[in-house]
Amino acid sequence: MNMVVFLLLVLVSAGTCDQVSGTEKVTGLYGETIAIPCNRGAPPPHDLMFIKWKYEKDDGSAGDLLIKQAHTDQHTVQATDDYAKRVNIDDEYNLLISRTSLKDQKTFTCMVVSGTNLMEYPVLVVINKKPSSVTLMDKSDVLQKDKLTTVGTCVVADANPAATITWTKNRKSLVVDGKVVVITPSMKLDPATGLSTTSSTLQYAATKEDVDAVFSCVSTHVLTNQTTDLGPFPIHYPSENVGLEIISKGSIIEGDNVTLKCHGDGNPPPSSFFFYLKGQKTLVENSDNYTLTGISREAAGDYKCSLANNEKMEASQSLNVSYLDLSLSLSGKIVKTVGDSLSVRVDKSASGEPKVSWTKNGKGVNQPEFSKLTYADSGVYLCEASLPGIVQHQSFELVIEGKPVIKSLTEHGVADAKHKVLSCEAEGVPKPRFQWSVNHTDEVISYNDGRATNKITVYPMENLNVSCTVSNKLGEDVMTINVSPVFKEESEEKESQNDLHDQSMLIVGVVVGLLIAAALVGLLYWLYMKNTRQGSFKTRNEAGTSEEIKKLEENNYPV
Ligand SMILES: *[C@@H]1O[C@H](CO)[C@@H](O)[C@H](O)[C@H]1NC(C)=O
Ligand SMILES: *[C@@H]1O[C@H](CO)[C@@H](O)[C@H](O)[C@H]1NC(C)=O
Ligand SMILES: *[C@@H]1O[C@H](CO)[C@@H](O)[C@H](O)[C@H]1NC(C)=O
Ligand SMILES: *[C@@H]1O[C@H](CO)[C@@H](O)[C@H](O)[C@H]1NC(C)=O
Ligand SMILES: *[C@@H]1O[C@H](CO)[C@@H](O)[C@H](O)[C@H]1NC(C)=O
Ligand SMILES: *[C@@H]1O[C@H](CO)[C@@H](O)[C@H](O)[C@H]1NC(C)=O
């Protein structure tokens, strides 16, 4: 080997770092055709006779491949093995091997024979194959907090050289520390093809902050790099706190439905709980709540809940139940007599101090307490007691009775003085009955709040003592008044008062009177004619006559 060629080889070797020293290295792709240059493709010597390609067998002996004579297009395949059908040579004396596999990774030597020299140029062949696939296996659905969990296994199949696998979280390399990050690599060589399958399993102990984290399996190979993402994963962790909530609007009132709701802060949220109700343990599954229907005052107290799978995780709440009972010592209709005393007792039993108020017929009053009842104290008394959210009512009706008492008996003058109006006023319950000692008309009765007034119209013809008597079941009262007669326009008064018989008597009287008057007029005329000559008789006679008429008239109207 001459010096120049040797130096050239050294220079070329320096260009590719991983070259076997002194030997050229050519890389081909698996399954394709590789062209192996002879003497780096340098032109052959001018006195070339032929070029021969051979290879080194596994046992170190040489295997013939083919020979090409100078200045011809022909070549001769010498190989008898697998290479016989796969080898060829081109015009630049490059050895062509088709359908390469890893078995072709050996040293091929180009022998250049000229008239003056014989040179050998060995070439090391390397066959690369990119991975046929990158797959994820055993992929996790969730990560456990603070607990090594298999995130997944990355498998890079059938590569040469073997691919390397690394893992990243959010594009940053994960460094194995044996606690939070554990990576278990493995590699398999296919004995038939010699191809490598690399796999790597990542185990990771998550924190709550990893909930958005994306993990990636990064496969690195001379021919291709590939990144496969996993996640983000839900992070599961047990509850660290448990809470018990009592669901109610405002304060809880006896009879309410009260829902107890338990929750834990774990992920996923716990779904089964124990509720401890007055010493009784109840399991609730697939629900976080328990409803106490129609709660009673006895149900007040401490309530507790815990996780079904960890009873040490518990919470408790005290539950207060508001209640209010109200009763009065009086109820319904209470009948009392004027002057009696009355008091009412209020009995209340409540969870707090209730507000108590009273109304009488709808208007606010103090709590009824009477030493001497009057009619005005009658009415419907209502007691209202309240606590936040609760109102209770109790009532009674008070009726005050009393024997009637006449307050006044009066005579009212009337303008035309043809009649008189008498008014009798009395107090009494129940409603008193009126009785008069005199015939009367136009009776008017009013009764209000135990006060009764009775008005009558009378036509007294003489001085009368008129009495008014009032009575009810409790007794009676009488009062008398002296009434003077009606003097003027007696006749007219009679006229309006008397019956039809009296009226016809009056008409007869008037007719008789008129007849007598006409007879008198006739008599007077006759006397006048007779006395024309006797002078002043006329005047005295006229006056006498009118008095006479009046007397006659009175006689015609018996009282
Ligand atoms: C693969 O990645 C490495 C480093 O990450 C890089 O140097 C190389 O060029 C990449 N190869 C391909 C084929 O992308
Ligand atoms: C309480 O619950 C019962 C049945 O569960 C229902 O009939 C009743 O109306 C509820 N009462 C109230 C005050 O909501
Ligand atoms: C109680 O739990 C049931 C079942 O999970 C649910 O449907 C209901 O809404 C819950 N009630 C309350 C008040 O949270
Ligand atoms: C229940 O009542 C007690 C005393 O009556 C009180 O101290 C406590 O705060 C109440 N609890 C609730 C939840 O209202
Ligand atoms: C009232 O009138 C009736 C007849 O209308 C009579 O019989 C009676 O005597 C009268 N009583 C008084 C008190 O005047
Ligand atoms: C009315 O009563 C008084 C006293 O009681 C008596 O003096 C008088 O005579 C009575 N008058 C009539 C008209 O009865």
XYZ file of C-alpha atoms in Angstrom, residues 279-467:
189
model
C -75.791 6.555 67.950
C -77.018 4.723 64.886
C -74.588 4.216 62.023
C -76.067 4.330 58.534
C -74.207 3.558 55.341
C -75.099 5.718 52.366
C -73.732 4.603 49.043
C -73.474 6.540 45.804
C -74.810 9.615 47.522
C -73.352 12.224 49.780
C -76.449 13.100 51.732
C -79.010 11.821 54.187
C -82.368 13.442 54.854
C -84.102 13.475 58.214
C -87.789 13.963 57.479
C -90.061 15.809 59.857
C -87.378 16.453 62.440
C -88.493 16.561 66.065
C -87.150 18.657 68.911
C -85.684 15.498 70.433
C -83.590 15.043 67.287
C -81.455 18.060 68.140
C -77.874 17.241 68.991
C -74.557 16.256 67.467
C -74.406 14.578 64.088
C -71.384 12.957 62.517
C -70.315 11.541 59.192
C -67.255 9.693 57.986
C -65.870 8.240 54.802
C -67.114 4.720 54.237
C -63.627 3.493 53.418
C -61.859 5.361 56.182
C -63.914 5.909 59.286
C -61.146 7.923 60.873
C -61.900 10.694 58.420
C -64.950 12.223 60.041
C -66.724 15.506 60.691
C -69.453 16.544 63.050
C -72.026 19.298 63.431
C -74.476 20.202 66.096
C -78.027 20.578 64.953
C -80.497 22.844 66.709
C -84.228 22.419 66.233
C -86.441 25.425 66.866
C -89.840 24.772 68.329
C -92.593 26.775 69.941
C -95.708 25.640 71.766
C -98.242 28.206 72.902
C -101.342 27.777 74.999
C -103.606 30.136 76.952
C -105.523 29.452 80.144
C -108.581 30.795 78.319
C -109.983 29.683 75.008
C -113.153 29.767 73.002
C -115.921 32.029 74.219
C -115.500 33.438 77.719
C -118.614 35.043 79.243
C -118.054 37.398 82.145
C -120.190 39.845 84.074
C -119.519 43.547 84.236
C -117.338 44.310 87.221
C -115.728 40.861 87.343
C -111.987 40.513 87.240
C -110.149 38.541 84.599
C -106.614 37.409 83.958
C -105.115 35.044 81.417
C -102.053 32.840 81.754
C -99.761 32.252 78.794
C -97.959 28.925 78.705
C -95.152 28.665 76.208
C -92.487 26.108 75.644
C -89.867 27.068 73.099
C -86.292 26.560 71.986
C -85.589 30.236 72.619
C -87.261 33.224 74.192
C -90.204 33.996 71.921
C -91.633 37.441 71.255
C -95.187 37.632 72.547
C -97.770 40.209 71.496
C -101.505 40.665 71.890
C -104.227 42.143 69.753
C -107.851 42.810 70.489
C -110.090 42.832 67.420
C -106.951 43.309 65.348
C -105.493 46.250 67.276
C -102.427 45.959 69.463
C -103.075 45.806 73.206
C -101.274 44.739 76.347
C -101.765 41.273 77.746
C -105.374 41.264 79.040
C -105.537 41.722 82.827
C -108.719 43.282 84.297
C -109.758 43.963 87.861
C -113.155 45.381 86.857
C -114.494 44.389 83.468
C -116.551 46.814 81.428
C -118.632 46.218 78.339
C -115.835 47.838 76.296
C -113.514 45.007 77.242
C -115.503 42.583 75.083
C -113.745 41.384 71.965
C -111.546 38.759 70.363
C -108.156 38.607 72.046
C -105.339 37.050 70.033
C -101.954 36.131 71.419
C -99.067 35.755 68.958
C -95.755 34.211 69.928
C -92.853 34.066 67.495
C -89.330 32.840 67.046
C -87.383 33.273 63.811
C -89.269 31.122 61.323
C -92.125 30.158 63.658
C -95.339 31.980 64.566
C -98.032 30.552 66.831
C -101.476 32.015 67.588
C -104.013 31.387 70.303
C -107.174 33.396 70.936
C -110.329 33.666 72.968
C -113.457 35.718 72.692
C -114.493 37.730 75.744
C -118.152 38.542 76.182
C -119.184 40.866 79.061
C -122.758 40.519 80.252
C -124.676 42.609 82.733
C -128.167 43.423 83.965
C -129.470 46.438 82.069
C -129.165 49.820 83.752
C -130.999 52.861 82.494
C -128.620 55.724 81.953
C -131.183 58.334 81.001
C -134.854 58.856 80.230
C -135.507 62.142 78.510
C -138.201 64.083 76.729
C -137.309 65.908 73.537
C -139.353 68.855 72.533
C -140.514 68.878 68.942
C -140.832 72.061 66.864
C -144.501 71.764 65.966
C -145.286 70.464 69.471
C -148.006 68.151 68.164
C -146.328 65.175 69.817
C -143.483 64.319 72.077
C -140.444 62.066 71.677
C -139.267 60.118 74.648
C -135.808 58.548 74.710
C -134.753 55.788 77.069
C -131.042 54.887 77.134
C -129.729 51.824 78.894
C -126.598 49.658 79.110
C -126.828 45.929 79.243
C -125.764 42.638 77.627
C -127.438 40.608 76.286
C -129.552 43.167 74.420
C -132.250 44.467 76.783
C -135.974 44.485 76.028
C -137.857 47.838 76.426
C -141.311 48.255 77.860
C -143.219 51.554 78.064
C -146.171 52.388 80.312
C -147.742 54.471 77.604
C -149.224 53.869 74.170
C -146.730 55.078 71.535
C -145.752 55.010 67.881
C -142.631 55.285 65.801
C -140.446 53.168 68.024
C -136.769 53.359 67.097
C -134.266 51.002 68.701
C -130.502 51.006 68.412
C -128.014 48.680 70.098
C -124.260 49.030 69.991
C -121.500 47.777 72.252
C -123.976 47.059 75.030
C -125.595 50.506 74.755
C -129.263 50.462 73.818
C -131.424 53.476 72.960
C -135.151 53.343 72.470
C -137.099 56.336 71.143
C -140.869 56.553 71.007
C -143.410 59.138 69.966
C -146.303 59.875 72.318
C -149.350 62.126 72.244
C -150.124 62.821 75.926
C -153.472 64.517 76.487
C -152.852 64.971 80.169
C -150.051 65.034 82.650
C -148.596 61.535 82.601
C -146.040 59.590 84.576
C -144.323 57.484 81.839
C -142.044 54.636 82.849
